[in-house]
Short mmCIF file of N, CA and C in Angstrom, two decimals:
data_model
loop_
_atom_site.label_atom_id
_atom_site.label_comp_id
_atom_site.label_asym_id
_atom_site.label_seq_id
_atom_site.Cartn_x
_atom_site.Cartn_y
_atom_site.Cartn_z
N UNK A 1 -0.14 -6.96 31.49
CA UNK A 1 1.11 -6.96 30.76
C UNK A 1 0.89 -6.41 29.35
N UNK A 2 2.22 -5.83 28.64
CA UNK A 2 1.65 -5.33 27.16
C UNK A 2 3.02 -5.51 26.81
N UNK A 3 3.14 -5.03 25.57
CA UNK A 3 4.65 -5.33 25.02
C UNK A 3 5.24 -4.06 24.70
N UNK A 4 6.44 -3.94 24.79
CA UNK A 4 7.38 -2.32 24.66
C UNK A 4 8.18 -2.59 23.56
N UNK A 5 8.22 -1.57 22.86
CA UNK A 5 9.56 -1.07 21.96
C UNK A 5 10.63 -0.59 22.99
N UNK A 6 12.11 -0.95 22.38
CA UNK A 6 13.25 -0.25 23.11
C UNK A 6 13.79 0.35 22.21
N UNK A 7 14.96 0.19 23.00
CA UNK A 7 15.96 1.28 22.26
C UNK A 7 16.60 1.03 20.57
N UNK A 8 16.58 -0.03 20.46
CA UNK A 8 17.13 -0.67 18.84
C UNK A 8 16.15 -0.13 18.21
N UNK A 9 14.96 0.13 18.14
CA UNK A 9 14.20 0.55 17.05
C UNK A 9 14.44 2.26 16.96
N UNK A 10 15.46 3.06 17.93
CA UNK A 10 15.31 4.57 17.52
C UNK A 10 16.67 4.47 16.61
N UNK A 11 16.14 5.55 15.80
CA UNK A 11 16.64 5.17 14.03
C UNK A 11 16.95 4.49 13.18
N UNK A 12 16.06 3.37 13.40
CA UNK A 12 15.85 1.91 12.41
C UNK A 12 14.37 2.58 12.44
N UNK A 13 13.44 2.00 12.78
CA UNK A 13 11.89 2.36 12.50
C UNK A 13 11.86 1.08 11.53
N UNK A 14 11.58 0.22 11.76
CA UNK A 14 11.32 -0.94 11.38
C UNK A 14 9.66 -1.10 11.33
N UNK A 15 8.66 -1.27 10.09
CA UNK A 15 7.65 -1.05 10.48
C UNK A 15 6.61 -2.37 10.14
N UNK A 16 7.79 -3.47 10.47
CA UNK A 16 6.95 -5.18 10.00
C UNK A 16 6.20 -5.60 10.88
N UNK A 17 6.17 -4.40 12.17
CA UNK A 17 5.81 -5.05 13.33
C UNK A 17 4.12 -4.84 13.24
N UNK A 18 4.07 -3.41 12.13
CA UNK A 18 2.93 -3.21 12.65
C UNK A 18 1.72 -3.53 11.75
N UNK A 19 2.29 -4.16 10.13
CA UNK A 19 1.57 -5.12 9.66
C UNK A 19 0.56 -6.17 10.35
N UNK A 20 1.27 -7.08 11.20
CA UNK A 20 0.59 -7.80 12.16
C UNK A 20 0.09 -7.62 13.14
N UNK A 21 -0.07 -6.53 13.47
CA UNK A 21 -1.12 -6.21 15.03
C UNK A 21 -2.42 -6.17 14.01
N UNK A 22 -2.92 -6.83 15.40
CA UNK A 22 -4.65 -7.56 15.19
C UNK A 22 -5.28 -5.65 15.72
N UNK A 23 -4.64 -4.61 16.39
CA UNK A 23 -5.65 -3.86 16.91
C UNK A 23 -5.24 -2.67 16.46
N UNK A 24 -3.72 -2.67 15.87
CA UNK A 24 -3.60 -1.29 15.71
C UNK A 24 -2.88 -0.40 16.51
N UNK A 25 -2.16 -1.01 17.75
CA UNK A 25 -1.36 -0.60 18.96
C UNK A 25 -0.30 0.28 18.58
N UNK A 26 0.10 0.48 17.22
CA UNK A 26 1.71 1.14 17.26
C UNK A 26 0.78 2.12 17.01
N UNK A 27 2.23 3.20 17.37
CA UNK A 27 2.19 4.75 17.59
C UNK A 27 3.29 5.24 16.63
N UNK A 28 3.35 6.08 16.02
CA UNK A 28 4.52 6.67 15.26
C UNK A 28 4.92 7.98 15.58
N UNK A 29 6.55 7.99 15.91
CA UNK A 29 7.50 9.33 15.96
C UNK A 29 7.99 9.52 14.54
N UNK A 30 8.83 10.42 14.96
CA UNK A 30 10.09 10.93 13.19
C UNK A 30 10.61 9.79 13.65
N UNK A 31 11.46 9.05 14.59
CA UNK A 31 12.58 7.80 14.59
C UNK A 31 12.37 7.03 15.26
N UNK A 32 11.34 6.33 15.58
CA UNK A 32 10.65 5.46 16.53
C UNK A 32 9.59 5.24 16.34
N UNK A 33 8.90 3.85 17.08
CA UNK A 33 7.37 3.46 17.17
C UNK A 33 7.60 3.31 18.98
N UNK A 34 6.44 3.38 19.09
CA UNK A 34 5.93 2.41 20.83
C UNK A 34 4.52 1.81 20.35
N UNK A 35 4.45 1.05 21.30
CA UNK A 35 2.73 0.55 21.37
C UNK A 35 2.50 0.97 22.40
N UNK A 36 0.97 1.14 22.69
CA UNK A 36 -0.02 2.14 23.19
C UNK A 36 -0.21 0.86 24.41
N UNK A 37 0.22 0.99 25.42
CA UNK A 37 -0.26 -0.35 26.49
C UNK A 37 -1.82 -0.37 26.76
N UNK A 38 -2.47 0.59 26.35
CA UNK A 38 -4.15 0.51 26.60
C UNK A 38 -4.79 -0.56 25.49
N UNK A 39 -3.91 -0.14 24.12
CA UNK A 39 -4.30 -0.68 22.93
C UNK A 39 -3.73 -2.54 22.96
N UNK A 40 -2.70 -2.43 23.33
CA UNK A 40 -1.87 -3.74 23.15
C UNK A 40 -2.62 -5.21 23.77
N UNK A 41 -2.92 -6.20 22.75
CA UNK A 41 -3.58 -7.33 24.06
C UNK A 41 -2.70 -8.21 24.02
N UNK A 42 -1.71 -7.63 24.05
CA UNK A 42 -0.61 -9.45 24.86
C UNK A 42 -0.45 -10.12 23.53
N UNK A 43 -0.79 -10.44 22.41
CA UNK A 43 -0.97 -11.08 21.49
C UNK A 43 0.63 -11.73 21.14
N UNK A 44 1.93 -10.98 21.02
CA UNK A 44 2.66 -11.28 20.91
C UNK A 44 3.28 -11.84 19.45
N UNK A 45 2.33 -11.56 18.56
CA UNK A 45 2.41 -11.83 16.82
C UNK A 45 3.39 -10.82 16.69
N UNK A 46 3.37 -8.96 16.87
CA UNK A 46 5.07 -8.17 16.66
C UNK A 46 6.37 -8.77 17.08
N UNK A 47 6.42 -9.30 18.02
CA UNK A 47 7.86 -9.52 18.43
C UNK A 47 8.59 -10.30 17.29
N UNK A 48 8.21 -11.48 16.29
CA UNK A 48 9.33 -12.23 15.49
C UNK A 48 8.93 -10.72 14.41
N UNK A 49 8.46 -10.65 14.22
CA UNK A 49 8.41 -9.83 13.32
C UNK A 49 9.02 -8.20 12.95
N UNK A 50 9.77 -8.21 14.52
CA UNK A 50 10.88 -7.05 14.32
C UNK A 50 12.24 -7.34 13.45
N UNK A 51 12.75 -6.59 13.03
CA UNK A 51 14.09 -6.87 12.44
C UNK A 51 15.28 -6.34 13.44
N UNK A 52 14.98 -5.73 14.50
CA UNK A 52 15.47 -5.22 14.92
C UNK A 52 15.57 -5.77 16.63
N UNK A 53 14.79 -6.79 16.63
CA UNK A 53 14.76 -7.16 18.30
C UNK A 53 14.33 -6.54 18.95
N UNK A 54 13.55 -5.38 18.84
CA UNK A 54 12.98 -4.14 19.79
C UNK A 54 11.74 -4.06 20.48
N UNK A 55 11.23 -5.81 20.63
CA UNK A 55 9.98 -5.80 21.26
C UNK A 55 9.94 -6.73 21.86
N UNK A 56 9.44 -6.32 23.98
CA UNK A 56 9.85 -6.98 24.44
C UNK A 56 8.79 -7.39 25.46
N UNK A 57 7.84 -8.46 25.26
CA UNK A 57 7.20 -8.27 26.69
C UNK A 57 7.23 -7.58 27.97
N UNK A 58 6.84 -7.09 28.15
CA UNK A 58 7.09 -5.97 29.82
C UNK A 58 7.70 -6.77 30.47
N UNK A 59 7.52 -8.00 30.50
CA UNK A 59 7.96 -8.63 32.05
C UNK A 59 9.17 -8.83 31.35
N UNK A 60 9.96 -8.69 30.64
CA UNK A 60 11.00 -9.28 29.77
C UNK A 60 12.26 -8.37 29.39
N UNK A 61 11.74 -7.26 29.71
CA UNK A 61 12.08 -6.17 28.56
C UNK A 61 13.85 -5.77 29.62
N UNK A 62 14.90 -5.77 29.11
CA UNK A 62 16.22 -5.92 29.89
C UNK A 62 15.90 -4.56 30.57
N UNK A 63 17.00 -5.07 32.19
CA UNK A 63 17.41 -4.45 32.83
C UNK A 63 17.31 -2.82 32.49
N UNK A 64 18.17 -2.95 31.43
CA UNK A 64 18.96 -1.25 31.05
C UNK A 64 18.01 -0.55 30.13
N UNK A 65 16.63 -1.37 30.19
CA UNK A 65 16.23 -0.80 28.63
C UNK A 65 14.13 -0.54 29.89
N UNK A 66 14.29 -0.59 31.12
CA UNK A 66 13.13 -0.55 31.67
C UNK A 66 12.46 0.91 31.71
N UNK A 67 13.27 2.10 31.29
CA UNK A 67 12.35 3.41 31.36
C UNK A 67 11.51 3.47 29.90
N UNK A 68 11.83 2.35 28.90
CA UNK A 68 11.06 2.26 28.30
C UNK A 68 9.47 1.87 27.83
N UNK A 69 9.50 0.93 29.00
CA UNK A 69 7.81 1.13 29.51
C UNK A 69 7.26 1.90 29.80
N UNK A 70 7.20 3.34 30.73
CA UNK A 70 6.98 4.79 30.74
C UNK A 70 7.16 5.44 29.43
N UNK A 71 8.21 4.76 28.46
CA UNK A 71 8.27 6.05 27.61
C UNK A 71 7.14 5.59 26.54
N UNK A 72 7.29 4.45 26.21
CA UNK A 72 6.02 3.92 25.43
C UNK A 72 4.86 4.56 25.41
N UNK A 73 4.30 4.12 26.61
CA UNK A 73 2.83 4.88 27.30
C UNK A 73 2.80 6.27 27.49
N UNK A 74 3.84 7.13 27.58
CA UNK A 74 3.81 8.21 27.37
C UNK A 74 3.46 9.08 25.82
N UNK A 75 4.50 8.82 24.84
CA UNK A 75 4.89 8.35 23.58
C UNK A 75 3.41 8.32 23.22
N UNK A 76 2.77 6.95 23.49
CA UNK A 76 1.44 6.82 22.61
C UNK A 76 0.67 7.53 22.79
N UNK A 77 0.77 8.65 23.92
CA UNK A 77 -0.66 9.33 24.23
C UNK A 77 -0.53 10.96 23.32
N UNK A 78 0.88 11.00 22.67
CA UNK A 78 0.95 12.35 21.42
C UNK A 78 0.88 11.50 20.20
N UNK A 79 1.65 10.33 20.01
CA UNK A 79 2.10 10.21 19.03
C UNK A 79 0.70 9.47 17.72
N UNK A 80 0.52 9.82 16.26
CA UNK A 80 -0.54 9.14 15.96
C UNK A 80 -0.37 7.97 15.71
N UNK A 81 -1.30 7.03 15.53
CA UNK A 81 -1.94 5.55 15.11
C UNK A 81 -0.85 5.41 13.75
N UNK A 82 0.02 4.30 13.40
CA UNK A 82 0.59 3.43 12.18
C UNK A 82 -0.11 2.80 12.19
N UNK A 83 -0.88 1.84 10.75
CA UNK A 83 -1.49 1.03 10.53
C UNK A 83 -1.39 0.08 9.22
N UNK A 84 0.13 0.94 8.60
CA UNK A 84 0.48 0.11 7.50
C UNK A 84 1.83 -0.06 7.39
N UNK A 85 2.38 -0.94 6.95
CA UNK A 85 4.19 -1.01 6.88
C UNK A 85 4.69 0.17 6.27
N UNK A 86 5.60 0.86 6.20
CA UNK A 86 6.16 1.84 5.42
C UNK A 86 7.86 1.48 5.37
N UNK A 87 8.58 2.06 4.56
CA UNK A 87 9.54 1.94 4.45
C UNK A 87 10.68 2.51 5.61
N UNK A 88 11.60 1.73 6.11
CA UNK A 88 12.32 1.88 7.27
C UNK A 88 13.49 3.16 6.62
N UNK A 89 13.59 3.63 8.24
CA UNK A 89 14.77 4.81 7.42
C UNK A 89 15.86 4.21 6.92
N UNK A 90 16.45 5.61 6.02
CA UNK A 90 17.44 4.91 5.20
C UNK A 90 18.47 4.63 5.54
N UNK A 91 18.93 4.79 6.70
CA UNK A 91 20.14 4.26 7.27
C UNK A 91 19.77 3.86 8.72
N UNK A 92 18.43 2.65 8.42
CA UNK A 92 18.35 1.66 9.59
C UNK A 92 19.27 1.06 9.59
N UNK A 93 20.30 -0.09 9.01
CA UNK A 93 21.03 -1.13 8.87
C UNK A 93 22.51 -0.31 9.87
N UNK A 94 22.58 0.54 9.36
CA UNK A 94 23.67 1.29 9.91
C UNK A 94 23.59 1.42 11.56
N UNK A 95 22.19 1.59 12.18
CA UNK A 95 21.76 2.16 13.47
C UNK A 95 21.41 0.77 13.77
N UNK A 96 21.12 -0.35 13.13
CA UNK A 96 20.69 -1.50 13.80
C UNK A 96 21.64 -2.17 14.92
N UNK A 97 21.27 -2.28 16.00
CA UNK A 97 22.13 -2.96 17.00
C UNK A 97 23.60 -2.10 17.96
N UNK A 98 22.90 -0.81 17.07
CA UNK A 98 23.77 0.16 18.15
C UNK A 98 23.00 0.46 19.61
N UNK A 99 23.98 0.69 20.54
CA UNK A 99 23.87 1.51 21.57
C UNK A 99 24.17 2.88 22.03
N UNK A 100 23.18 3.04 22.93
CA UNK A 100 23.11 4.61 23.85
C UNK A 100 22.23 5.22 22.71
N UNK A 101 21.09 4.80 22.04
CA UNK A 101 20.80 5.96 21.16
C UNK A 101 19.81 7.06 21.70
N UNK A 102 19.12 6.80 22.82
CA UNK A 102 17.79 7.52 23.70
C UNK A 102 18.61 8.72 23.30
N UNK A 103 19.37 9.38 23.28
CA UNK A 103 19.63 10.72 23.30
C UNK A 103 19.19 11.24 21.79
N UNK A 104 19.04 10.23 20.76
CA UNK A 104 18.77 10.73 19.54
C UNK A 104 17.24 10.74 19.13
N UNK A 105 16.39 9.89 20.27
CA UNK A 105 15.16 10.16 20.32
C UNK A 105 14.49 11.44 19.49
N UNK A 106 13.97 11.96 18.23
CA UNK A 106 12.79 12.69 18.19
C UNK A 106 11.89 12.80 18.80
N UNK A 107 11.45 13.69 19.59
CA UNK A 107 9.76 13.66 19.85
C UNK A 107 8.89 13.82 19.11
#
């Protein structure tokens, strides 16, 4: 098992999550993170630490939001290593808790 980013974190980029990883698991896009499921050990310290609700145990992770486990693991194998908080985009608050955003995905 490993834990996934969904869809609430594309154009928020919320990056409190990745303060607390013990290994270093997030990956960074232009409008998104995933964690790297090779890297991830279950630890489960990111999840309160989203602002955004966007991290979800695999076994957990909703219905509508499951091609996000593929996209994660995909995702981490271009995207490079985050390893420090940075400032969230500037109109996360605005994008927080919207839907349908996969189409606005950056690669």
């Amino acid at each position: 098992m490993t834990f996934v980013v969904t869809e609430n974190c594309i154009r928020c980029k919320y990056t409190d999550c990745v303060d607390v990883c013990p290994v270093d698991c997030f990956r960074e896009g232009p409008n998104f993170l995933v964690i790297d499921p090779d890297e991830c050990i279950d630890c489960a310290v990111c999840v309160p630490e989203c602002p955004a609700n966007a991290i979800f145990a695999e076994e957990d992770v909703p219905s509508d939001q499951q091609s996000y486990t593929a996209l994660n693991a995909e995702l981490a194998r271009q995207w490079p290593s985050i390893t420090k908080r940075r400032a969230a985009l500037a109109d996360a608050e605005e994008w927080n808790g919207k839907t349908g955003k996969l189409p606005l995905l950056q690669r």
